[in-house]
GROMACS .gro file of C-alpha atoms in nm:
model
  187
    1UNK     CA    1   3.729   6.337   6.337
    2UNK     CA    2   3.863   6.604   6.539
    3UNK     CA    3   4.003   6.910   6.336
    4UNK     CA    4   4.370   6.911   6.371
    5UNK     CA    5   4.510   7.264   6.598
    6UNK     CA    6   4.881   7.313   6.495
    7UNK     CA    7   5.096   7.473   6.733
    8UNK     CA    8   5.256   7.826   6.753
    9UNK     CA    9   5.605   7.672   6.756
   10UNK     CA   10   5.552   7.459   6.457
   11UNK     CA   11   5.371   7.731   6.208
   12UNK     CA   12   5.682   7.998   6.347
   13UNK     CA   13   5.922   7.715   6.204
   14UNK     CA   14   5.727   7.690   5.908
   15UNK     CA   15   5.736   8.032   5.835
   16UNK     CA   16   6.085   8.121   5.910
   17UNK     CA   17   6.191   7.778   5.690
   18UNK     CA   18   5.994   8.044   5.410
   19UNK     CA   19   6.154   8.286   5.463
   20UNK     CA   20   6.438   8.125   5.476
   21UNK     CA   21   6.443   7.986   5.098
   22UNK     CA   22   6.389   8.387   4.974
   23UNK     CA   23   6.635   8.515   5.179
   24UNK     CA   24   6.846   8.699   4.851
   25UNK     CA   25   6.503   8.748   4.669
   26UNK     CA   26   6.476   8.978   4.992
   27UNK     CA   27   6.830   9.152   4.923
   28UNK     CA   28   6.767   9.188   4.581
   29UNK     CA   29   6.415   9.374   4.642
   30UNK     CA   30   6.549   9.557   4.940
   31UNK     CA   31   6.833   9.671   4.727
   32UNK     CA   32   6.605   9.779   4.460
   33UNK     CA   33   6.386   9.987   4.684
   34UNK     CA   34   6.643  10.143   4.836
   35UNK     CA   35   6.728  10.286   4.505
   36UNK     CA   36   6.441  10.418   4.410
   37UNK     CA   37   6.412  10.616   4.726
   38UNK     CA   38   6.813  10.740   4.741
   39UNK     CA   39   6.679  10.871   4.404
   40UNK     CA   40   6.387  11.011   4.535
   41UNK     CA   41   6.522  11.214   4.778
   42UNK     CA   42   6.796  11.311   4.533
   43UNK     CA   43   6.562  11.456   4.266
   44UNK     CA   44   6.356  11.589   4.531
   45UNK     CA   45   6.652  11.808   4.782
   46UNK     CA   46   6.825  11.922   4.419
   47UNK     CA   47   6.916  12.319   4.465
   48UNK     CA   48   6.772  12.401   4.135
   49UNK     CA   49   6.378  12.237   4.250
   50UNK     CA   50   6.262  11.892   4.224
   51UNK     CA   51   6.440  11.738   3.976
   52UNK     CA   52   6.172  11.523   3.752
   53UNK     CA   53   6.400  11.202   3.611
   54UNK     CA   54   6.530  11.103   3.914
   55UNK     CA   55   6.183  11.124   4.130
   56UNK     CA   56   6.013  10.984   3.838
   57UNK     CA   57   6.284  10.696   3.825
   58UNK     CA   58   6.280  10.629   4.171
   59UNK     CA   59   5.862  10.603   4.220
   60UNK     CA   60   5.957  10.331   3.901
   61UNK     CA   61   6.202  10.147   4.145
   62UNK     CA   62   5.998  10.162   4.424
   63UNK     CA   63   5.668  10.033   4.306
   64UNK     CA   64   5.811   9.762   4.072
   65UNK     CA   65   5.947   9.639   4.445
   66UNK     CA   66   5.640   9.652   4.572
   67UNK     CA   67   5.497   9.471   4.291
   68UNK     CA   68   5.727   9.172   4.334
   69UNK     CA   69   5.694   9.157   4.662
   70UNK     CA   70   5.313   9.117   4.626
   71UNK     CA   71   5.274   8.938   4.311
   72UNK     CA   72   5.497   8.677   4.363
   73UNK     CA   73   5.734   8.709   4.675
   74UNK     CA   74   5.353   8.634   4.867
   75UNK     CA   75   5.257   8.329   4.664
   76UNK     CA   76   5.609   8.186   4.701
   77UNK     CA   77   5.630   8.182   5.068
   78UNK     CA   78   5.306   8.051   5.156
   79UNK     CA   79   5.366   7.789   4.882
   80UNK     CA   80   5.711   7.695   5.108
   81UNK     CA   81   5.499   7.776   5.419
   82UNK     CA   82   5.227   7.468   5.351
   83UNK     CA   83   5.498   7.264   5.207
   84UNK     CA   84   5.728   7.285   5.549
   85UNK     CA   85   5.379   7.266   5.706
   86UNK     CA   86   5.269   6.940   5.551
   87UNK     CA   87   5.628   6.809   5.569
   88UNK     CA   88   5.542   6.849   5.969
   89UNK     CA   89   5.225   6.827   6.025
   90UNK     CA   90   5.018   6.661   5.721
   91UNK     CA   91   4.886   6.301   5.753
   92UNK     CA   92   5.032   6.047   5.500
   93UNK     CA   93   4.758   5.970   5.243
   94UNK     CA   94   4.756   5.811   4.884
   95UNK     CA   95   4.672   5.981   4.622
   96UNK     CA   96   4.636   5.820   4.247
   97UNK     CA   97   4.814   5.958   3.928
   98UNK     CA   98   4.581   6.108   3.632
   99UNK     CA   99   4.862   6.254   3.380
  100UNK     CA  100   5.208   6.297   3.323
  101UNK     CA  101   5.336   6.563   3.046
  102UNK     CA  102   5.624   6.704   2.951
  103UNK     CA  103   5.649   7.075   2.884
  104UNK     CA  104   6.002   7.145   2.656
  105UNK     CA  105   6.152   7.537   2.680
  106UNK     CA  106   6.413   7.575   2.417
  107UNK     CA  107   6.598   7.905   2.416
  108UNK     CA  108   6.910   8.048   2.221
  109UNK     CA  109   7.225   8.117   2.470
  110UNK     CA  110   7.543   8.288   2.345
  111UNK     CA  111   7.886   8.146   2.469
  112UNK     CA  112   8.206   8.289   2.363
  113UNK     CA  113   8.048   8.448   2.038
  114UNK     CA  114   7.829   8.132   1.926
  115UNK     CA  115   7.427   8.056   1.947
  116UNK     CA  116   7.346   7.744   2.127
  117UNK     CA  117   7.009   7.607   2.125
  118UNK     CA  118   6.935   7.483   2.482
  119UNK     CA  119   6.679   7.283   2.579
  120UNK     CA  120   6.497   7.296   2.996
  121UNK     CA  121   6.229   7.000   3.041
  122UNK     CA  122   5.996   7.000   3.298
  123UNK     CA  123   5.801   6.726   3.388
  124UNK     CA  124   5.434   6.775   3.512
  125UNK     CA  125   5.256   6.445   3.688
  126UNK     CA  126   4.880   6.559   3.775
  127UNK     CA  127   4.702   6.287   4.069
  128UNK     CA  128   4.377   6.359   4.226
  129UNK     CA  129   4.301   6.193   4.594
  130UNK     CA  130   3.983   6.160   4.813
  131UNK     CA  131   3.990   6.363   5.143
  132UNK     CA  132   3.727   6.557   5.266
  133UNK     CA  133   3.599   6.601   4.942
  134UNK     CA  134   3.793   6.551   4.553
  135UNK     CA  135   4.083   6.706   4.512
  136UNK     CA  136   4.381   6.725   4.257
  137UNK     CA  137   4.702   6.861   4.221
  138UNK     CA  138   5.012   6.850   3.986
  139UNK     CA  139   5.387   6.881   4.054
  140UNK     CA  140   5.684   6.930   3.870
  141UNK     CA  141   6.013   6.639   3.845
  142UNK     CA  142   6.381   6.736   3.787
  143UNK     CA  143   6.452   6.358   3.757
  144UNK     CA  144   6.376   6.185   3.423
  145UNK     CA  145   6.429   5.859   3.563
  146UNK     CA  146   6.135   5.880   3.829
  147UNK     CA  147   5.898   6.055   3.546
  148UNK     CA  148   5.991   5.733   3.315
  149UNK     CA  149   5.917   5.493   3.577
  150UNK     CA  150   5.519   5.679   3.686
  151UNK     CA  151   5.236   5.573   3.488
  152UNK     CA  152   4.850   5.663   3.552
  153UNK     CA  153   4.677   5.502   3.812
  154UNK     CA  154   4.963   5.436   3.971
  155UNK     CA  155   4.986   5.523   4.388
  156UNK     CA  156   5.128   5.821   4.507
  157UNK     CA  157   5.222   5.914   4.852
  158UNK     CA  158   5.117   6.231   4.986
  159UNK     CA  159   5.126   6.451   5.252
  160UNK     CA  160   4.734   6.599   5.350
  161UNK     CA  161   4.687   6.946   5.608
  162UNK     CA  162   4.385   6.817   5.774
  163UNK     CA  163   4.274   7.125   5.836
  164UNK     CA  164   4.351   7.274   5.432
  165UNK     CA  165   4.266   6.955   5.246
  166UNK     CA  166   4.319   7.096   4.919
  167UNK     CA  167   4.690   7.121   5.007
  168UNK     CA  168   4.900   6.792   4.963
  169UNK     CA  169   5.253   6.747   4.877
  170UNK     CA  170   5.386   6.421   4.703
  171UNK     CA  171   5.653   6.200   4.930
  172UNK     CA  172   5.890   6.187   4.631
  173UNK     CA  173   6.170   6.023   4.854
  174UNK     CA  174   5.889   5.740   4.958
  175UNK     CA  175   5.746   5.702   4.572
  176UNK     CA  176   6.125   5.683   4.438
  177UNK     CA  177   6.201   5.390   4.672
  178UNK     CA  178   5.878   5.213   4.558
  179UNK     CA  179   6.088   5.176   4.236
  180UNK     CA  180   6.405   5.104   4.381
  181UNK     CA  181   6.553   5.440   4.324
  182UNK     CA  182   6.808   5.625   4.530
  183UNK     CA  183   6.764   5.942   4.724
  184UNK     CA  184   6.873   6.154   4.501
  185UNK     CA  185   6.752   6.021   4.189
  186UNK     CA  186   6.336   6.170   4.333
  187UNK     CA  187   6.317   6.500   4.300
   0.00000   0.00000   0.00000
């Protein structure tokens, strides 16, 4: 089988599609940074010497921007970056579902003076699939009603990279209408 070559065009789309989806992380960070070195430079031109709280504050701002930006700004695109990517360019495949679980955050949020317990549920299905080599994955569901409906060892479309087999993305859309649900009702 000959090893897929993606055009320029398409991984440019891809990445600007990334991008794209962190465009007010981006604000937010450049914001930040530009803080910490308006502080900087304050502390640092002060008539009386270099001015230690403000320098010291801004090197804080600065590097905690950095630090976002590589810790998880990175990670984050390229995830969007291979998901636009398979989206275009992956191969449909099946894949088979090993485990669904639900993962429950509760927190306490205060509105107009009272504590109200809130609850966030995720819901995790794990599948494995058979392409050059074993591989498996898990995703998250907003939609209850599509979790309800998935059992293990049940099929799951997928989209494969040919060329970065360990990364697939579920059809949602396509595994929703396999149990008669609409649209919106699969993510």
């Amino acid at each position: 089988m000959a090893e897929q070559v993606i055009p320029f065009n398409i991984k440019t789309k891809c990445l600007f599609s990334a991008l794209a989806e962190h465009v007010f992380l981006f604000i937010g960070i450049l914001g930040f940074f530009a803080s910490g070195v308006l502080l900087i430079y304050v502390g640092w031109t002060d008539d009386e010497g270099i001015v230690f709280l403000p320098v010291f504050a801004g090197c804080v701002f600065t590097c905690v921007s950095f630090f976002i930006v590589k810790l998880s700004g990175l990670s984050s695109i390229r995830y969007y970056y291979n998901k636009k990517l398979c989206e275009l360019c992956g191969i449909d495949f099946r894949a088979v579902i090993t485990d669904k679980r639900e993962e429950v955050n509760s927190y306490i949020e205060e509105v107009d003076g009272r504590k109200i317990e809130k609850e966030e549920v995720f819901y995790f299905v794990g599948f494995k699939y058979q392409y050059k080599g074993e591989h498996s994955s898990e995703f998250v569901l907003d939609s209850e009603t599509l979790y309800s409906k998935l059992s293990a060892g049940d099929n799951l479309p997928i989209k494969v990279l040919q060329s970065q087999p360990e990364t697939a993305f579920p059809e949602l859309v396509k595994l929703g209408k396999a149990y008669s649900l609409k649209d919106e009702e699969c993510y």
